[in-house]
Short mmCIF file of C-alpha atoms in Angstrom, two decimals:
data_model
loop_
_atom_site.label_atom_id
_atom_site.label_comp_id
_atom_site.label_asym_id
_atom_site.label_seq_id
_atom_site.Cartn_x
_atom_site.Cartn_y
_atom_site.Cartn_z
CA MET A 1 19.40 172.42 189.69
CA GLY A 2 22.14 174.13 191.28
CA LEU A 3 26.07 173.12 190.64
CA GLY A 4 26.02 170.93 193.70
CA ALA A 5 23.02 168.96 192.73
CA THR A 6 24.30 168.47 188.93
CA THR A 7 27.89 167.49 190.35
CA VAL A 8 25.73 164.50 192.61
CA LYS A 9 23.99 163.30 189.30
CA HIS A 10 27.00 162.98 187.49
CA VAL A 11 28.51 161.49 190.28
CA LEU A 12 25.86 159.04 190.42
CA LEU A 13 25.97 158.42 186.76
CA LEU A 14 29.72 157.90 186.89
CA LEU A 15 29.22 155.34 189.78
CA ASN A 16 26.83 153.57 188.52
CA PHE A 17 28.58 152.87 185.25
CA VAL A 18 31.48 151.38 187.12
CA PHE A 19 28.49 149.09 188.71
CA SER A 20 27.98 147.98 185.45
CA VAL A 21 31.08 147.12 184.60
CA LEU A 22 31.91 145.38 187.56
CA GLY A 23 28.57 143.51 187.37
CA LEU A 24 29.34 142.14 184.02
CA ALA A 25 32.64 141.25 185.09
CA LEU A 26 31.73 139.35 187.84
CA ILE A 27 29.08 137.50 185.33
CA ALA A 28 32.02 136.49 183.12
CA PHE A 29 33.97 135.14 186.55
CA GLY A 30 31.13 133.37 187.73
CA ILE A 31 30.80 131.76 184.31
CA PHE A 32 34.42 131.31 184.10
CA PHE A 33 34.01 129.43 187.33
CA LEU A 34 31.20 127.15 186.30
CA ILE A 35 33.21 126.35 183.08
CA SER A 36 36.82 125.59 185.19
CA ALA A 37 34.44 123.20 187.19
CA ALA A 38 33.23 121.30 183.83
CA GLU A 39 36.94 121.12 182.52
CA ASN A 40 38.10 119.89 185.34
CA ALA A 41 35.52 117.30 186.47
CA VAL A 42 34.84 119.29 189.70
CA SER A 43 31.71 120.35 190.65
CA ILE A 44 31.77 120.70 194.76
CA GLY A 45 31.37 123.90 195.87
CA LYS A 46 32.49 125.69 192.49
CA ASN A 47 28.77 125.18 190.97
CA ALA A 48 27.07 126.91 193.78
CA ALA A 49 29.84 129.53 194.05
CA GLY A 50 29.84 130.43 190.03
CA GLY A 51 25.61 130.46 190.11
CA LEU A 52 25.92 133.21 193.33
CA ILE A 53 28.36 134.85 191.32
CA ILE A 54 26.80 135.02 188.22
CA ALA A 55 23.04 135.79 189.88
CA LEU A 56 24.83 138.63 192.29
CA GLY A 57 26.27 140.27 188.61
CA VAL A 58 23.19 140.17 187.00
CA VAL A 59 21.23 141.83 189.96
CA ILE A 60 24.28 144.74 190.33
CA LEU A 61 23.36 145.23 186.53
CA ILE A 62 20.27 145.71 186.73
CA ILE A 63 20.45 147.89 189.70
CA ALA A 64 23.09 149.79 188.50
CA ILE A 65 20.92 150.68 185.26
CA PHE A 66 18.04 151.38 187.24
CA GLY A 67 20.09 153.73 188.92
CA CYS A 68 21.86 155.37 186.17
CA LEU A 69 17.65 156.00 184.46
CA ALA A 70 16.65 157.15 187.68
CA ALA A 71 19.40 159.95 187.65
CA ILE A 72 19.05 160.53 184.05
CA HIS A 73 15.17 161.71 184.56
CA GLU A 74 15.62 162.82 187.91
CA ALA A 75 12.83 160.91 189.04
CA PRO A 76 12.07 161.10 192.91
CA VAL A 77 10.22 157.92 193.60
CA ARG A 78 12.69 155.88 191.08
CA LEU A 79 15.48 157.72 193.15
CA LEU A 80 13.99 156.37 196.42
CA ILE A 81 13.71 152.71 195.08
CA TYR A 82 17.04 152.69 194.15
CA VAL A 83 18.53 153.94 197.43
CA GLY A 84 16.66 151.16 199.23
CA ALA A 85 17.72 148.59 196.27
CA VAL A 86 21.80 149.29 196.65
CA VAL A 87 20.78 148.87 200.47
CA LEU A 88 19.24 145.77 199.80
CA LEU A 89 22.47 144.73 197.69
CA ILE A 90 24.49 145.99 200.19
CA LEU A 91 23.15 143.35 202.95
CA ALA A 92 23.06 140.40 200.16
CA GLN A 93 26.53 141.36 199.33
CA LEU A 94 27.47 141.07 203.52
CA ILE A 95 25.80 137.67 203.82
CA PHE A 96 27.53 136.16 200.87
CA LEU A 97 30.99 137.30 201.86
CA GLY A 98 30.11 135.53 205.01
CA MET A 99 29.65 132.58 203.22
CA SER A 100 32.20 132.51 201.01
CA SER A 101 34.62 133.19 204.03
CA HIS A 102 33.00 130.90 206.81
CA GLY A 103 30.28 129.13 204.69
CA THR A 104 26.79 128.09 206.23
CA LYS A 105 24.46 124.88 206.11
CA ASP A 106 22.92 125.45 202.88
CA GLY A 107 25.88 127.74 201.63
CA ILE A 108 29.39 126.96 199.76
CA SER A 109 30.72 125.25 202.80
CA GLY A 110 27.51 123.02 203.24
CA SER A 111 27.48 122.46 199.83
CA ILE A 112 31.44 120.90 199.73
CA ASN A 113 30.49 119.00 202.92
CA GLU A 114 27.33 117.58 201.18
CA GLY A 115 29.83 116.41 198.21
CA PHE A 116 32.73 115.07 200.18
CA ASP A 117 30.12 112.99 202.16
CA ARG A 118 28.59 111.68 198.85
CA LEU A 119 32.45 111.06 197.65
CA TRP A 120 33.42 109.11 200.79
CA GLU A 121 29.59 107.10 200.82
CA SER A 122 30.99 105.93 197.17
CA GLU A 123 34.73 105.18 198.51
CA ARG A 124 33.35 103.22 200.87
CA ASN A 125 31.54 100.99 198.15
CA GLN A 126 34.16 100.97 196.03
CA THR A 127 37.79 102.70 195.67
CA GLY A 128 38.66 105.48 194.17
CA ALA A 129 36.02 107.99 194.47
CA LEU A 130 38.70 110.22 196.09
CA SER A 131 41.38 109.17 193.57
CA TYR A 132 41.21 112.40 191.08
CA TYR A 133 41.06 114.95 194.30
CA GLU A 134 43.79 113.13 196.03
CA SER A 135 45.77 112.92 192.65
CA TRP A 136 45.18 116.75 192.00
CA LEU A 137 45.42 118.23 195.24
CA GLN A 138 48.07 115.99 196.90
CA CYS A 139 45.55 114.91 199.55
CA CYS A 140 44.46 111.65 201.27
CA GLY A 141 41.12 110.87 202.12
CA VAL A 142 37.91 113.13 203.14
CA ASN A 143 39.59 114.68 206.40
CA SER A 144 42.91 112.76 206.34
CA SER A 145 44.66 109.25 205.79
CA GLU A 146 42.83 107.69 208.79
CA ASP A 147 39.91 107.72 207.26
CA TYR A 148 40.98 104.46 205.60
CA TRP A 149 42.23 102.61 208.62
CA ILE A 150 38.21 103.30 209.87
CA ILE A 151 36.99 101.73 207.77
CA HIS A 152 39.61 98.89 207.04
CA HIS A 153 40.84 99.94 203.93
CA GLY A 154 44.44 99.82 202.46
CA ILE A 155 45.86 103.57 201.39
CA PRO A 156 45.32 103.67 197.82
CA SER A 157 48.77 104.93 195.77
CA SER A 158 46.47 107.89 195.03
CA CYS A 159 47.31 109.28 198.28
CA CYS A 160 51.25 109.10 197.72
CA PRO A 161 53.55 111.05 195.21
CA GLU A 162 53.97 110.04 192.08
CA SER A 163 51.09 107.36 193.06
CA LYS A 164 53.96 105.35 194.70
CA CYS A 165 53.34 104.82 198.13
CA MET A 166 56.38 102.17 198.63
CA ASP A 167 54.73 101.53 202.34
CA THR A 168 56.51 104.56 203.37
CA PRO A 169 53.76 106.13 206.05
CA SER A 170 56.14 109.27 205.58
CA ARG A 171 55.02 109.53 201.69
CA VAL A 172 51.33 109.44 202.43
CA PHE A 173 49.96 113.16 201.84
CA LYS A 174 48.93 114.63 205.18
CA THR A 175 45.89 116.97 203.97
CA GLY A 176 42.47 115.51 204.03
CA CYS A 177 40.97 116.24 200.73
CA LYS A 178 38.21 118.08 201.94
CA ALA A 179 40.59 120.97 203.46
CA ALA A 180 42.86 121.01 200.59
CA PHE A 181 39.90 121.42 198.42
CA VAL A 182 38.46 124.65 200.46
CA LYS A 183 41.89 126.18 200.41
CA TYR A 184 41.68 125.85 196.56
CA LEU A 185 38.08 127.32 196.66
CA ASP A 186 39.42 130.34 198.56
CA ASP A 187 41.99 130.91 196.43
CA LYS A 188 40.06 131.09 193.65
CA LEU A 189 37.62 133.44 195.46
CA LEU A 190 40.07 135.70 196.84
CA VAL A 191 39.77 138.18 193.97
CA PHE A 192 35.92 138.18 193.83
CA LYS A 193 36.33 138.63 197.79
CA ILE A 194 38.43 142.20 197.33
CA VAL A 195 36.28 143.26 194.22
CA CYS A 196 33.07 142.63 196.51
CA TRP A 197 34.60 144.65 199.33
CA LEU A 198 35.51 147.20 197.05
CA LEU A 199 31.70 147.36 195.51
CA VAL A 200 30.15 147.30 199.26
CA ILE A 201 32.07 150.48 199.85
CA GLY A 202 31.57 152.23 196.30
CA GLU A 203 27.63 150.81 196.28
CA ALA A 204 27.52 152.80 200.27
CA VAL A 205 28.79 155.93 198.34
CA GLY A 206 26.27 155.28 195.56
CA ALA A 207 23.56 155.18 198.06
CA VAL A 208 24.23 158.70 199.85
CA PHE A 209 24.53 160.51 196.12
CA GLY A 210 21.20 159.04 195.27
CA TRP A 211 19.97 159.98 198.54
CA LEU A 212 21.30 163.50 198.39
CA LEU A 213 20.23 163.39 194.56
CA TYR A 214 16.91 162.49 195.58
CA SER A 215 16.39 165.55 198.73
CA SER A 216 17.73 167.94 196.10
CA VAL A 217 15.03 166.96 192.86
CA LYS A 218 12.35 166.97 196.18
CA ASN A 219 13.34 170.36 197.66
CA GLN A 220 13.78 171.47 193.50
CA SER A 221 10.02 170.97 192.93
CA ARG A 222 8.46 172.16 196.49
CA ARG A 223 10.21 175.43 195.45
CA ASN A 224 8.77 175.10 192.16
CA ASN A 225 5.21 174.09 193.56
CA ALA A 226 5.60 170.93 191.34
CA VAL A 227 3.67 168.30 192.26
CA TRP A 228 6.28 165.08 192.40
CA MET A 229 5.74 161.24 192.60
#
């Protein structure tokens, strides 16, 4: 192989090594997310997000290892499979980024909506179901304190600072718990989103270098009148 092809191979190996490290980092971050959910008794949305992050990290790690092996062995078919897998991975990450930013019916946002719907059903039957979130996130009701007026319930003490409302409407938290939790989750996912966008850019570069190496190996095989697979 010429110097250009050798350089392409080394760059591809380096990129996939970086992808492997980032894949492991995503797996660790996802596990941290799940542990954090368990420790704080918070499962709405966070379990879905943590599971998806771990799954994404595992897929990135597998593809990166496969890409390293394909580059080391200079196997054209494996390189072609690697390029196709990276393109599909990029599309999957863009979809995941869309889910984490805007949500879909079956995505993170849908999980949060479902969870708070269940909590509100419990609140209607037995006061106190939302108290943990109201005290923790300094919020009131699912959408606002007006939720309690709709079901003819008094404003609970958990809707006020230090659990003391003192019959003063101005002390009641204005933000609904669903919006407060979405903001909390968005803050948690911010670093992940940045890493994910960097991965998308890096993977696009990796796909290009994978294709260049594939083309180089293929052309070299033709020149040597070798049968390539």
